CSV table of C-alpha atoms in Angstrom, one decimal:
chain,number,residue,atom,x,y,z
A,710,MET,CA,128.0,-163.7,-32.5
A,711,GLU,CA,126.4,-161.0,-30.3
A,712,GLU,CA,127.3,-158.5,-32.9
A,713,LYS,CA,125.5,-160.5,-35.7
A,714,GLY,CA,122.4,-161.1,-33.3
A,715,ASN,CA,122.2,-157.3,-32.7
A,716,GLN,CA,122.5,-156.5,-36.5
A,717,GLY,CA,119.7,-159.1,-37.1
A,718,LYS,CA,117.4,-157.6,-34.6
A,719,GLU,CA,118.1,-154.2,-36.3
A,720,MET,CA,117.3,-155.3,-39.6
A,721,GLU,CA,114.0,-156.9,-38.1
A,722,GLU,CA,113.2,-153.6,-36.6
A,723,LYS,CA,113.9,-151.7,-39.9
A,724,GLU,CA,111.7,-154.1,-41.9
A,725,GLU,CA,108.9,-153.9,-39.3
A,726,LYS,CA,109.0,-150.2,-39.5
A,727,GLY,CA,109.1,-150.1,-43.2
A,728,SER,CA,106.0,-152.5,-43.4
A,729,LEU,CA,104.2,-149.7,-41.2
A,730,VAL,CA,105.2,-147.0,-43.4
A,731,LYS,CA,104.1,-149.0,-46.6
A,732,ARG,CA,100.6,-149.8,-44.9
A,733,LYS,CA,100.4,-146.1,-44.1
A,734,GLU,CA,101.1,-144.9,-47.6
A,735,GLY,CA,98.8,-147.7,-49.1
A,736,GLY,CA,95.7,-146.2,-47.5
A,737,ILE,CA,92.8,-144.3,-48.8
A,738,ILE,CA,93.6,-142.3,-51.7
A,739,THR,CA,91.2,-139.4,-51.1
A,740,MET,CA,91.8,-137.0,-53.9
A,741,PRO,CA,90.4,-139.3,-56.7
A,742,PHE,CA,87.8,-140.7,-54.6
A,743,ILE,CA,86.4,-137.2,-53.7
A,744,PHE,CA,86.5,-136.2,-57.2
A,745,ASP,CA,84.3,-139.1,-58.2
A,746,GLN,CA,81.8,-137.7,-55.7
A,747,PHE,CA,81.1,-134.8,-58.3
A,748,VAL,CA,79.6,-135.1,-61.7
A,749,GLU,CA,81.6,-133.3,-64.5
A,750,SER,CA,78.6,-132.8,-66.6
A,751,ASP,CA,76.9,-130.7,-64.0
A,752,HIS,CA,78.2,-127.2,-64.3
A,753,ARG,CA,76.9,-125.9,-61.0
A,754,LYS,CA,78.4,-128.9,-59.1
A,755,MET,CA,81.8,-128.6,-60.9
A,756,THR,CA,82.0,-124.8,-59.9
A,757,LYS,CA,81.3,-126.1,-56.2
A,758,THR,CA,84.3,-128.6,-56.6
A,759,TRP,CA,86.9,-126.1,-57.0
A,760,THR,CA,85.9,-124.4,-53.8
A,761,PHE,CA,85.5,-127.8,-52.0
A,762,PHE,CA,89.1,-128.6,-52.9
A,763,ASN,CA,90.4,-125.2,-51.7
A,764,TRP,CA,88.9,-125.9,-48.3
A,765,TYR,CA,90.0,-129.5,-48.4
A,766,PHE,CA,93.5,-128.4,-48.4
A,767,PHE,CA,92.8,-125.6,-45.9
A,768,VAL,CA,91.6,-128.3,-43.5
A,769,MET,CA,94.5,-130.5,-44.2
A,770,GLY,CA,97.0,-127.8,-43.8
A,771,ALA,CA,95.2,-126.9,-40.4
A,772,SER,CA,95.7,-130.7,-39.3
A,773,ILE,CA,99.5,-130.4,-40.3
A,774,LEU,CA,99.8,-127.2,-38.3
A,775,ARG,CA,98.4,-128.9,-35.1
A,776,ALA,CA,100.7,-131.9,-35.6
A,777,SER,CA,103.7,-129.6,-36.0
A,778,THR,CA,102.9,-127.9,-32.8
A,779,VAL,CA,100.8,-129.7,-30.4
A,780,LEU,CA,102.0,-133.2,-31.2
A,781,VAL,CA,105.7,-132.3,-31.3
A,782,TYR,CA,105.3,-130.6,-28.0
A,783,ILE,CA,103.8,-133.9,-26.6
A,784,GLN,CA,106.3,-136.0,-28.2
A,785,ASP,CA,109.1,-133.8,-26.6
A,786,ASN,CA,107.5,-133.2,-23.2
A,787,VAL,CA,105.2,-136.1,-22.5
A,788,GLY,CA,106.2,-139.1,-24.3
A,789,TRP,CA,106.3,-141.0,-27.7
A,790,GLY,CA,103.5,-143.1,-26.3
A,791,TRP,CA,101.2,-140.3,-26.2
A,792,GLY,CA,102.7,-138.9,-29.1
A,793,LEU,CA,101.9,-141.9,-31.6
A,794,GLY,CA,98.7,-142.8,-29.6
A,795,ILE,CA,96.7,-139.7,-30.5
A,796,PRO,CA,97.3,-140.0,-34.3
A,797,THR,CA,96.2,-143.7,-34.0
A,798,ILE,CA,93.1,-142.7,-32.2
A,799,ALA,CA,92.6,-139.7,-34.7
A,800,MET,CA,93.0,-142.2,-37.7
A,801,VAL,CA,90.7,-144.8,-36.2
A,802,PHE,CA,88.1,-142.3,-35.7
A,803,SER,CA,88.4,-140.9,-39.2
A,804,ILE,CA,88.1,-144.3,-40.7
A,805,THR,CA,85.0,-145.1,-38.8
A,806,ILE,CA,83.3,-141.7,-40.3
A,807,PHE,CA,84.6,-142.8,-43.7
A,808,VAL,CA,82.8,-146.0,-43.4
A,809,ILE,CA,79.5,-144.9,-42.0
A,810,GLY,CA,79.3,-142.8,-44.9
A,811,TYR,CA,79.4,-145.5,-47.4
A,812,PRO,CA,75.5,-145.3,-48.3
A,813,LEU,CA,76.0,-141.8,-49.4
A,814,TYR,CA,79.1,-142.4,-51.7
A,815,ARG,CA,79.0,-142.2,-55.6
A,816,ILE,CA,80.7,-145.5,-56.6
A,817,THR,CA,82.4,-145.8,-59.8
A,818,ASP,CA,82.4,-149.3,-61.0
A,819,PRO,CA,85.7,-150.9,-62.2
A,820,SER,CA,86.2,-150.8,-65.8
A,821,GLY,CA,89.6,-152.6,-66.4
A,822,SER,CA,93.2,-151.2,-66.3
A,823,PRO,CA,93.6,-147.9,-68.0
A,824,TYR,CA,97.3,-149.0,-68.7
A,825,THR,CA,96.0,-151.9,-70.7
A,826,ARG,CA,93.6,-149.6,-72.7
A,827,LEU,CA,96.6,-147.4,-73.4
A,828,LEU,CA,98.8,-150.3,-74.6
A,829,GLN,CA,96.2,-151.4,-76.8
A,830,VAL,CA,96.0,-148.1,-78.5
A,831,ILE,CA,99.8,-148.1,-78.9
A,832,VAL,CA,100.0,-151.7,-80.4
A,833,SER,CA,96.8,-151.2,-82.8
A,834,ALA,CA,98.4,-147.9,-84.0
A,835,SER,CA,101.9,-149.7,-84.7
A,836,MET,CA,100.3,-152.3,-86.7
A,837,LYS,CA,98.7,-149.8,-88.9
A,838,ARG,CA,101.6,-147.5,-89.3
A,839,ARG,CA,101.6,-147.9,-92.9
A,840,LEU,CA,98.1,-146.8,-93.4
A,841,PRO,CA,97.5,-143.1,-94.5
A,842,VAL,CA,95.8,-141.0,-92.0
A,843,VAL,CA,92.1,-140.5,-92.4
A,844,SER,CA,91.1,-137.1,-93.6
A,845,ASP,CA,87.8,-137.2,-92.2
A,846,PRO,CA,87.4,-137.9,-88.4
A,847,VAL,CA,83.8,-139.3,-89.0
A,848,LEU,CA,85.4,-142.3,-90.7
A,849,LEU,CA,87.0,-143.2,-87.4
A,850,TYR,CA,85.6,-146.0,-85.2
A,851,VAL,CA,83.3,-145.0,-82.5
A,852,ASN,CA,81.0,-147.4,-80.2
A,853,GLU,CA,79.2,-145.6,-77.2
A,854,GLU,CA,78.2,-149.0,-76.0
A,855,LEU,CA,81.6,-150.2,-75.6
A,856,ASP,CA,82.9,-147.2,-73.9
A,857,ALA,CA,80.0,-146.6,-71.6
A,858,SER,CA,81.8,-148.0,-68.4
A,859,ILE,CA,84.9,-145.8,-68.9
A,860,SER,CA,83.0,-142.5,-70.1
A,861,ALA,CA,80.6,-142.0,-67.2
A,862,ASP,CA,81.3,-138.3,-67.4
A,863,GLY,CA,81.0,-137.8,-71.2
A,864,MET,CA,82.6,-139.2,-74.4
A,865,LEU,CA,85.9,-137.7,-75.6
A,866,HIS,CA,85.7,-136.3,-79.1
A,867,HIS,CA,88.3,-136.3,-81.9
A,868,THR,CA,91.1,-133.7,-81.5
A,869,ASN,CA,93.7,-132.5,-83.8
A,870,GLN,CA,96.0,-130.2,-81.8
A,871,LEU,CA,99.3,-131.8,-82.5
A,872,ASN,CA,100.1,-133.1,-86.0
A,873,GLU,CA,102.6,-135.6,-84.4
A,874,LEU,CA,99.6,-137.5,-82.7
A,875,GLN,CA,97.6,-138.0,-85.9
A,876,ILE,CA,99.5,-141.4,-86.0
A,877,LEU,CA,97.4,-142.6,-83.3
A,878,ASP,CA,94.2,-142.1,-85.2
A,879,LYS,CA,95.2,-145.0,-87.2
A,880,ALA,CA,94.4,-147.2,-84.3
A,881,ALA,CA,90.7,-146.2,-84.7
A,882,THR,CA,90.7,-146.8,-88.4
A,883,VAL,CA,88.7,-149.6,-89.8
A,884,THR,CA,90.1,-152.0,-92.3
A,885,GLU,CA,89.1,-155.3,-93.8
A,886,GLU,CA,91.7,-157.3,-91.6
A,887,ASP,CA,89.6,-156.0,-88.6
A,888,ASN,CA,86.7,-158.2,-89.7
A,889,LEU,CA,84.3,-156.0,-87.8
A,890,LYS,CA,80.7,-157.1,-87.8
A,891,THR,CA,77.7,-155.4,-86.6
A,892,LEU,CA,77.0,-155.7,-82.8
A,893,GLN,CA,80.2,-157.5,-82.2
A,894,LYS,CA,82.8,-156.3,-80.0
A,895,PRO,CA,86.2,-155.5,-81.9
A,896,ASN,CA,89.7,-157.0,-81.2
A,897,LEU,CA,91.0,-154.1,-79.0
A,898,TRP,CA,94.6,-155.1,-79.9
A,899,ARG,CA,93.7,-154.2,-83.7
A,900,LEU,CA,91.0,-151.6,-83.4
A,901,ASN,CA,90.2,-149.1,-80.7
A,902,THR,CA,87.5,-146.3,-80.4
A,903,VAL,CA,88.1,-142.5,-80.7
A,904,HIS,CA,87.4,-142.3,-76.9
A,905,ARG,CA,90.3,-144.6,-76.0
A,906,VAL,CA,92.6,-142.9,-78.6
A,907,GLU,CA,91.8,-139.5,-77.1
A,908,GLU,CA,92.7,-140.9,-73.7
A,909,LEU,CA,96.2,-141.6,-74.9
A,910,LYS,CA,96.6,-138.3,-76.8
A,911,SER,CA,95.3,-136.3,-73.5
A,912,ILE,CA,98.1,-138.1,-71.5
A,913,ILE,CA,100.6,-137.3,-73.9
A,914,ARG,CA,99.7,-133.6,-74.0
A,915,MET,CA,99.9,-133.4,-70.2
A,916,GLY,CA,103.5,-134.4,-70.5
A,917,PRO,CA,105.0,-131.0,-70.3
A,918,ILE,CA,102.7,-129.9,-67.6
A,919,TRP,CA,103.9,-133.1,-65.6
A,920,ALA,CA,107.6,-132.1,-66.3
A,921,ALA,CA,106.9,-128.6,-65.3
A,922,GLY,CA,105.9,-130.1,-61.9
A,923,ILE,CA,109.4,-130.9,-61.1
A,924,LEU,CA,110.0,-127.4,-60.1
A,925,PHE,CA,107.3,-127.4,-57.3
A,926,PHE,CA,108.5,-130.7,-56.0
A,927,THR,CA,111.9,-129.6,-55.9
A,928,ALA,CA,111.0,-126.7,-53.9
A,929,SER,CA,108.9,-128.5,-51.7
A,930,THR,CA,111.5,-131.3,-51.0
A,931,GLN,CA,114.0,-128.6,-50.0
A,932,GLN,CA,111.5,-127.0,-47.5
A,933,ASN,CA,110.7,-130.2,-46.0
A,934,ALA,CA,114.3,-131.7,-45.8
A,935,ILE,CA,117.0,-129.1,-46.0
A,936,SER,CA,115.2,-126.4,-44.0
A,937,LEU,CA,114.8,-128.9,-41.1
A,938,GLN,CA,118.5,-129.5,-41.1
A,939,GLN,CA,119.3,-125.7,-41.4
A,940,ALA,CA,117.0,-124.7,-38.5
A,941,ASN,CA,118.8,-127.6,-36.1
A,942,THR,CA,121.9,-125.4,-36.5
A,943,MET,CA,120.4,-122.1,-36.0
A,944,ASP,CA,119.1,-120.1,-33.1
A,945,ARG,CA,115.2,-121.0,-32.6
A,946,HIS,CA,114.4,-118.8,-29.7
A,947,LEU,CA,111.5,-116.5,-29.6
A,948,THR,CA,112.2,-115.3,-26.1
A,949,ASN,CA,115.0,-116.2,-23.6
A,950,SER,CA,113.3,-119.0,-22.2
A,951,PHE,CA,111.1,-120.3,-25.3
A,952,GLN,CA,112.6,-122.1,-28.1
A,953,ILE,CA,110.6,-123.5,-31.1
A,954,PRO,CA,111.6,-127.2,-31.8
A,955,ALA,CA,113.2,-127.9,-35.2
A,956,ALA,CA,110.3,-130.1,-36.1
A,957,SER,CA,107.8,-127.4,-35.9
A,958,MET,CA,109.4,-125.0,-38.4
A,959,SER,CA,107.0,-126.3,-41.0
A,960,ILE,CA,104.2,-124.3,-39.1
A,961,PHE,CA,105.2,-121.1,-40.9
A,962,SER,CA,104.6,-122.5,-44.4
A,963,MET,CA,101.4,-124.1,-43.1
A,964,ILE,CA,100.2,-120.7,-41.8
A,965,SER,CA,101.3,-119.0,-45.1
A,966,MET,CA,99.3,-121.7,-47.0
A,967,LEU,CA,96.3,-121.5,-44.9
A,968,THR,CA,96.2,-117.5,-45.3
A,969,THR,CA,96.7,-117.6,-48.9
A,970,ILE,CA,93.9,-120.3,-49.4
A,971,ALA,CA,91.4,-118.4,-47.2
A,972,LEU,CA,92.3,-115.1,-49.2
A,973,TYR,CA,92.2,-116.9,-52.3
A,974,ASP,CA,88.8,-118.3,-52.2
A,975,ARG,CA,87.2,-115.0,-50.7
A,976,VAL,CA,89.2,-112.3,-52.3
A,977,PHE,CA,91.3,-113.3,-55.3
A,978,VAL,CA,88.8,-115.6,-57.0
A,979,PRO,CA,86.0,-112.8,-57.0
A,980,PHE,CA,88.4,-110.2,-57.9
A,981,ALA,CA,89.9,-112.3,-60.8
A,982,ARG,CA,86.4,-113.4,-62.2
A,983,LYS,CA,85.5,-109.7,-63.1
A,984,PHE,CA,88.7,-109.7,-65.4
A,985,THR,CA,88.8,-113.5,-66.8
A,986,GLY,CA,85.0,-114.3,-66.8
A,987,LEU,CA,85.8,-117.7,-65.2
A,988,ASP,CA,83.8,-118.9,-62.3
A,989,ARG,CA,87.0,-120.3,-60.6
A,990,GLY,CA,88.7,-117.0,-61.2
A,991,PHE,CA,91.9,-118.3,-62.7
A,992,SER,CA,92.5,-121.0,-65.3
A,993,PHE,CA,94.4,-124.2,-64.3
A,994,LEU,CA,97.6,-123.2,-66.4
A,995,HIS,CA,97.5,-119.8,-64.7
A,996,ARG,CA,97.3,-121.3,-61.0
A,997,MET,CA,100.2,-123.5,-61.8
A,998,ALA,CA,102.2,-120.8,-63.4
A,999,ILE,CA,101.7,-118.6,-60.3
A,1000,GLY,CA,102.6,-121.4,-57.9
A,1001,PHE,CA,105.6,-122.4,-59.9
A,1002,ALA,CA,106.9,-118.7,-59.8
A,1003,ILE,CA,106.4,-118.6,-56.1
A,1004,SER,CA,108.2,-121.9,-55.6
A,1005,ILE,CA,111.0,-120.6,-57.6
A,1006,LEU,CA,111.3,-117.5,-55.6
A,1007,ALA,CA,111.1,-119.3,-52.4
A,1008,THR,CA,114.0,-121.6,-53.5
A,1009,PHE,CA,116.2,-118.6,-54.4
A,1010,VAL,CA,115.5,-117.2,-50.9
A,1011,ALA,CA,116.3,-120.6,-49.4
A,1012,GLY,CA,119.7,-120.3,-51.3
A,1013,PHE,CA,120.7,-116.9,-50.0
A,1014,ILE,CA,119.9,-117.9,-46.6
A,1015,GLU,CA,122.1,-121.0,-47.0
A,1016,VAL,CA,124.8,-118.8,-48.2
A,1017,LYS,CA,124.5,-116.5,-45.1
A,1018,ARG,CA,124.6,-119.5,-42.8
A,1019,LYS,CA,127.8,-120.8,-44.2
A,1020,HIS,CA,129.5,-117.5,-43.9
A,1021,VAL,CA,128.4,-117.3,-40.4
A,1022,ALA,CA,129.7,-120.8,-39.8
A,1023,LEU,CA,133.1,-119.8,-41.3
A,1024,ALA,CA,133.5,-116.6,-39.4
A,1025,SER,CA,132.6,-118.4,-36.0
A,1026,GLY,CA,134.9,-121.4,-36.8
A,1027,LEU,CA,132.1,-123.8,-36.4
A,1028,VAL,CA,132.1,-125.4,-40.0
A,1029,ASP,CA,133.5,-128.8,-38.7
A,1030,ASN,CA,131.2,-128.7,-35.5
A,1031,THR,CA,127.9,-130.0,-36.8
A,1032,ASN,CA,126.3,-130.2,-33.5
A,1033,SER,CA,126.8,-126.5,-32.6
A,1034,ILE,CA,124.3,-123.7,-32.7
A,1035,LEU,CA,125.4,-120.9,-34.9
A,1036,PRO,CA,124.9,-117.3,-33.7
A,1037,ILE,CA,122.3,-116.6,-36.5
A,1038,SER,CA,118.5,-116.5,-35.9
A,1039,VAL,CA,116.4,-118.9,-37.8
A,1040,PHE,CA,114.0,-116.1,-38.0
């Protein structure tokens, strides 16, 4: 009975901790909110947007760096009360500042679920799948008044980059069955506007880019999880009396990121701008390609380090002793 009672308490504690994590993950989503504060049609402001996000990540990285050093030290040497209390105070302070700035924010009015719009395009295109593709895009249905709430930064125009996506244009093809009347809102499950069709096309075209992001997240997961376990089994001493906690090993990646961001905005972008003619220095795809290449190289290096670590463990006879420290420096 006592064992069942202890198990019940453990389950309750796990549920409480899980609910706290869910509340934390469901907080303010800053990235899209920040992007809404900039007007895409204003070229000068959009140029400042990229610089703003670079320094946004710089400040975020600096915060993580402090958390990985100062807070870890406090948790290990002072106590978990202060270790958790300081982030709580910082969070309350940041939320207060966020709320105070409410009158200055550019608020985007709700315009319905985007998933519903995408589904409507798919359904209407499926219902008209037997129709021929319209040869002249001018004949496709356009309703700027209907799309006003979802096109605050400009209307999307018809594109024909992939022949396979032309079937979606049928969703904007007007037929007699649509019973379309002047100044009357159409049945969006039968007829959609070019803007809504282009939204779905844009998402489909982004599919390969999203898939390529697997490379980056694989490398990131390796850094955040496996590298911590590796550091726990390696010598982390900087001097005979000073040892870096395993939880603070992420400071090196943070320092690297902060240095790169500072150099990128002040050195790389002005230099690349002379050759590319782009205000932001590199195009989005070029930036992603460079990041993916660095992630791949970092993963290869981590793999070689793991091979060497295992060789040292075999040579020292410590393979089965998971709590031992191997005679190999983490540096």
